Coordinates of C-alpha atoms in Angstrom, one line a residue:
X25 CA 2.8 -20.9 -22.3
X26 CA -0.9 -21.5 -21.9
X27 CA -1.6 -18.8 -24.1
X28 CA 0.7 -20.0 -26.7
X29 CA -0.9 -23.6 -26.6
X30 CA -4.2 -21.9 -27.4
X31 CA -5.6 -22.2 -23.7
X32 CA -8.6 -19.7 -24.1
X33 CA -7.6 -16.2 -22.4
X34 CA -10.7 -16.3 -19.7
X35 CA -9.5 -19.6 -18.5
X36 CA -6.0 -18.1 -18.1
X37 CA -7.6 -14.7 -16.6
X38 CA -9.5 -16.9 -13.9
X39 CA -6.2 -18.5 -13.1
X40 CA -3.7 -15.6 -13.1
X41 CA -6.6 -13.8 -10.5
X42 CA -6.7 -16.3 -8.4
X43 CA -2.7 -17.3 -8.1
X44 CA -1.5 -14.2 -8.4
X45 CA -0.8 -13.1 -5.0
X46 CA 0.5 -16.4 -4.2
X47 CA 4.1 -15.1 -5.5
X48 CA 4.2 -12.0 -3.5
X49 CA 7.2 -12.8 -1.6
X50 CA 9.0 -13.7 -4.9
X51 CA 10.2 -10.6 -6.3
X52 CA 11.7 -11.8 -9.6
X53 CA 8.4 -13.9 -10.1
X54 CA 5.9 -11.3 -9.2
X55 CA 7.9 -9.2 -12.2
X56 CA 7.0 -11.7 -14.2
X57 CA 4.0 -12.1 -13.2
X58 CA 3.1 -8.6 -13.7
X59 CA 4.9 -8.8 -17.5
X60 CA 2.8 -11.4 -18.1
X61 CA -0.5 -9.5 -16.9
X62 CA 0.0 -6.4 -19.4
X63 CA -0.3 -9.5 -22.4
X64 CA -3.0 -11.0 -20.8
X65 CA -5.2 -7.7 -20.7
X66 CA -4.9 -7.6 -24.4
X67 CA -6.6 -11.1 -24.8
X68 CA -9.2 -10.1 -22.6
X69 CA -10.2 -6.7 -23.6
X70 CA -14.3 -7.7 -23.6
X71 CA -14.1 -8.8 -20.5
X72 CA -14.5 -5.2 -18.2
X73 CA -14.2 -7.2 -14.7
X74 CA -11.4 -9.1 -15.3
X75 CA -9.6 -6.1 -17.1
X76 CA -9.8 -4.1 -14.5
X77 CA -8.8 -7.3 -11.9
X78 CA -5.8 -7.9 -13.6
X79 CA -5.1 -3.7 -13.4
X80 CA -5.1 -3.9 -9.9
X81 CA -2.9 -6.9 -9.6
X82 CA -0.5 -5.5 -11.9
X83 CA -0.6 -2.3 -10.0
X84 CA -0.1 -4.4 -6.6
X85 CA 2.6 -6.3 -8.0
X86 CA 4.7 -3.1 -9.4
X87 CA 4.4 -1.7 -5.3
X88 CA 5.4 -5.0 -4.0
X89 CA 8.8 -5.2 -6.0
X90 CA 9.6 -1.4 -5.4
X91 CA 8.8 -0.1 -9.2
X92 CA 7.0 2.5 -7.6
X93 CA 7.7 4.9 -11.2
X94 CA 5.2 2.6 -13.0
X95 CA 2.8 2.4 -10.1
X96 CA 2.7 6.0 -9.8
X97 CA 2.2 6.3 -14.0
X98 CA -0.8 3.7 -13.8
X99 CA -2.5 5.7 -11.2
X100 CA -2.2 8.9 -12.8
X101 CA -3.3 7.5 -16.1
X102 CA -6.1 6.1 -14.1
X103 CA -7.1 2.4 -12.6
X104 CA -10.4 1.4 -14.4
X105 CA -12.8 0.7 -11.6
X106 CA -11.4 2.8 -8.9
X107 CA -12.9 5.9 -7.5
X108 CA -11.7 9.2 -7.0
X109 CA -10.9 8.5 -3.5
X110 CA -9.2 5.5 -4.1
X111 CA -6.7 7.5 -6.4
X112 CA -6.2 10.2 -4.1
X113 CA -5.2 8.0 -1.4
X114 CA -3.1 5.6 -3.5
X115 CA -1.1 8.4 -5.0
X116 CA 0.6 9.6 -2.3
X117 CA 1.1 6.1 -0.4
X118 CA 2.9 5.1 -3.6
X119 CA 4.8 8.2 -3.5
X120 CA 5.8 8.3 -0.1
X121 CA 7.1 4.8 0.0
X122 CA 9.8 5.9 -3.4
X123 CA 10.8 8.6 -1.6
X124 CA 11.4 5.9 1.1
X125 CA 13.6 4.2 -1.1
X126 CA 14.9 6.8 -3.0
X127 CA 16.4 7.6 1.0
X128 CA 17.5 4.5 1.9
X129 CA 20.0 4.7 -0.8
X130 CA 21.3 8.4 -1.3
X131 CA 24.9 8.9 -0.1
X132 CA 24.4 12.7 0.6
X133 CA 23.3 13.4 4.2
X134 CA 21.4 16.3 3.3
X135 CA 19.4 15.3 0.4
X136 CA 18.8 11.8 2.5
X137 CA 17.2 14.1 5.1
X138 CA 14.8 16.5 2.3
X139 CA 14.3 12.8 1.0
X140 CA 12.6 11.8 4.2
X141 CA 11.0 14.6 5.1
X142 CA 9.5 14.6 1.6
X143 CA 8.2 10.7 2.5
X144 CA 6.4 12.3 6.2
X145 CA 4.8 15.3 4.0
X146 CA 3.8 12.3 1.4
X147 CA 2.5 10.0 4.3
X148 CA 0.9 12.8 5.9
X149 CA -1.4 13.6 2.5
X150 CA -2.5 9.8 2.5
X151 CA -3.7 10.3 6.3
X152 CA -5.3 13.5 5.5
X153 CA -7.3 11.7 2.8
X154 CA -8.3 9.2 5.1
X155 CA -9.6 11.7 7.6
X156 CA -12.0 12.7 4.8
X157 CA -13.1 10.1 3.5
X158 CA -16.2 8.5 4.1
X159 CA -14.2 4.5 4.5
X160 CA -13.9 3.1 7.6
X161 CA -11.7 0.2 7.1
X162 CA -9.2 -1.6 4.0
X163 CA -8.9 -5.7 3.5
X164 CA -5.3 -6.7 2.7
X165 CA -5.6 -8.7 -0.6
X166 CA -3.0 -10.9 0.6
X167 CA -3.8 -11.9 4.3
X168 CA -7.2 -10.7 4.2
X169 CA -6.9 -8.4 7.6
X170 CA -9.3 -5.8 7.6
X171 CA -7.8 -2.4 8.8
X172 CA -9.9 0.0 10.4
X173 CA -9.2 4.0 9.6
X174 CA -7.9 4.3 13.0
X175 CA -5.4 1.6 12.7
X176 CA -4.2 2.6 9.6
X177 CA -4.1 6.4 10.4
X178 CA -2.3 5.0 14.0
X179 CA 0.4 3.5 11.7
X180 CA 1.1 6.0 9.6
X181 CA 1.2 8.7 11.9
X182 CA 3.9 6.2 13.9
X183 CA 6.0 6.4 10.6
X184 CA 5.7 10.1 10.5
X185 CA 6.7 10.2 14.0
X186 CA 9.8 7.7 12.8
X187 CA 10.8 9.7 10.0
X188 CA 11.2 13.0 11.8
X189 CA 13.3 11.3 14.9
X190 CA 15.5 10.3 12.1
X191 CA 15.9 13.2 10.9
X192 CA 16.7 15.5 14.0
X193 CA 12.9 16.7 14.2
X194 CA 12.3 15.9 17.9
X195 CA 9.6 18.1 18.5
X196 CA 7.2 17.0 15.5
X197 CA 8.4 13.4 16.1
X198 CA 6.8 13.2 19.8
X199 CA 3.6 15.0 18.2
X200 CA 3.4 12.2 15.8
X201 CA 3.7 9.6 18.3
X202 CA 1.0 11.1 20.4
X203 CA -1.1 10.8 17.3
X204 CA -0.3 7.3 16.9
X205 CA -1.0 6.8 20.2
X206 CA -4.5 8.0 20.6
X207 CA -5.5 6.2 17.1
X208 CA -3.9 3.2 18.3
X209 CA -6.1 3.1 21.3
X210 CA -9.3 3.9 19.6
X211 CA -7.9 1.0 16.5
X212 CA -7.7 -1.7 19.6
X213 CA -11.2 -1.2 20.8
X214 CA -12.7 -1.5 17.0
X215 CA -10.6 -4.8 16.6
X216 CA -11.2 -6.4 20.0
X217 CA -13.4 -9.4 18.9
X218 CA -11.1 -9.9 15.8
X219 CA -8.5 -12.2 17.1
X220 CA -6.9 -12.3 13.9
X221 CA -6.2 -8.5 12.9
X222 CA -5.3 -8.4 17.1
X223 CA -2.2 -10.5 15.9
X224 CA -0.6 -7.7 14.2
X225 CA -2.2 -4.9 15.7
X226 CA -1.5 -5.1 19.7
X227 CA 2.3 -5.6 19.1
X228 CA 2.1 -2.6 16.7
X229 CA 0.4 -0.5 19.5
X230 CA 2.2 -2.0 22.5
X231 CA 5.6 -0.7 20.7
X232 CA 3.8 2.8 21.5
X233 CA 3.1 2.1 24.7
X234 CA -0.7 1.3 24.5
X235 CA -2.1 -2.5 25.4

């Protein structure tokens, strides 16, 4: 509409940026939103920064409805901006959470299990990343929690350990939760004068036993 009525396209950028993630719980609006962004890039193609902003709301948006075939395609192709790094721990975060949901819905007991185990081995490349790389910590562009490696490694190695007790894996699931548990305890001690990521994170590490 504001394009249409000759609104000029940076004006409409600055807005779209800044309102964007207020529709995150709206699935069928954030589609739309992200329909909308792929126009919008066109009209604002001199415009490097706000290319790329848009990019990574688009790319946000596709994760947050589950279209995890276009995220994937958009980071193979490449995010403008991004790093190396970045990609190689997207990737297989995007990848793991469609195998996720590629589990949740498959009839066959079997190929729900290789599913799942598929999502661990996924999740598992994602922390392995992390371990490597030089970042210590991730803001959440909606909430605006910063994450430190060792929380974020904690959680994921508590899915891992989730997955596999799903799945029959005892063993490996306890060896994942012992993971958890030791970057859960080292997460708390980064976090302990932020009151706000404490909010989220001590219930997270109290369901694995560590206060």
């Amino acid at each position: 509409f504001l394009i249409d009525n000759n609104i000029p396209a940076d004006r409409v950028c600055m807005f779209y940026e800044d309102k964007f993630y207020n529709l995150s719980k709206n699935s069928s609006a954030m589609r739309k939103m992200c329909d909308f962004g792929r126009k919008l890039i066109a009209k604002c193609t001199s415009d490097t920064n706000t290319v790329n902003n848009i990019t990574l709301r688009i790319l946000d948006g596709a994760f947050i409805v589950g279209d995890y075939a276009s995220a994937i395609e958009m980071i193979e192709k490449g995010v403008p901006g991004k790093d190396k790094t970045w990609h190689e721990l997207t990737l297989p975060k995007v990848k793991a959470h469609w195998a996720m949901d590629r589990a949740m819905k498959e009839k066959d007991e079997e190929k729900r299990k290789g599913e799942f185990d598929q999502a661990a081995s996924y999740f598992r490349d994602f922390m392995n990343v992390w371990l490597k790389s030089d970042q210590q910590e991730e803001v959440d562009p909606v909430s605006g929690i910063c994450y430190s490696k060792e929380w974020i490694l904690g959680y994921n190695a508590g899915r891992i350990g989730k997955i596999y007790l799903q799945i029959g894996k005892g063993d490996e699931a306890i060896k994942a939760f012992n993971e958890a548990r030791d970057y859960y305890r080292r997460a708390l001690k980064i976090a302990e004068n932020d009151e706000e990521a404490l909010k989220i994170l001590k219930p997270e590490a109290a369901a694995f036993g560590v206060k």
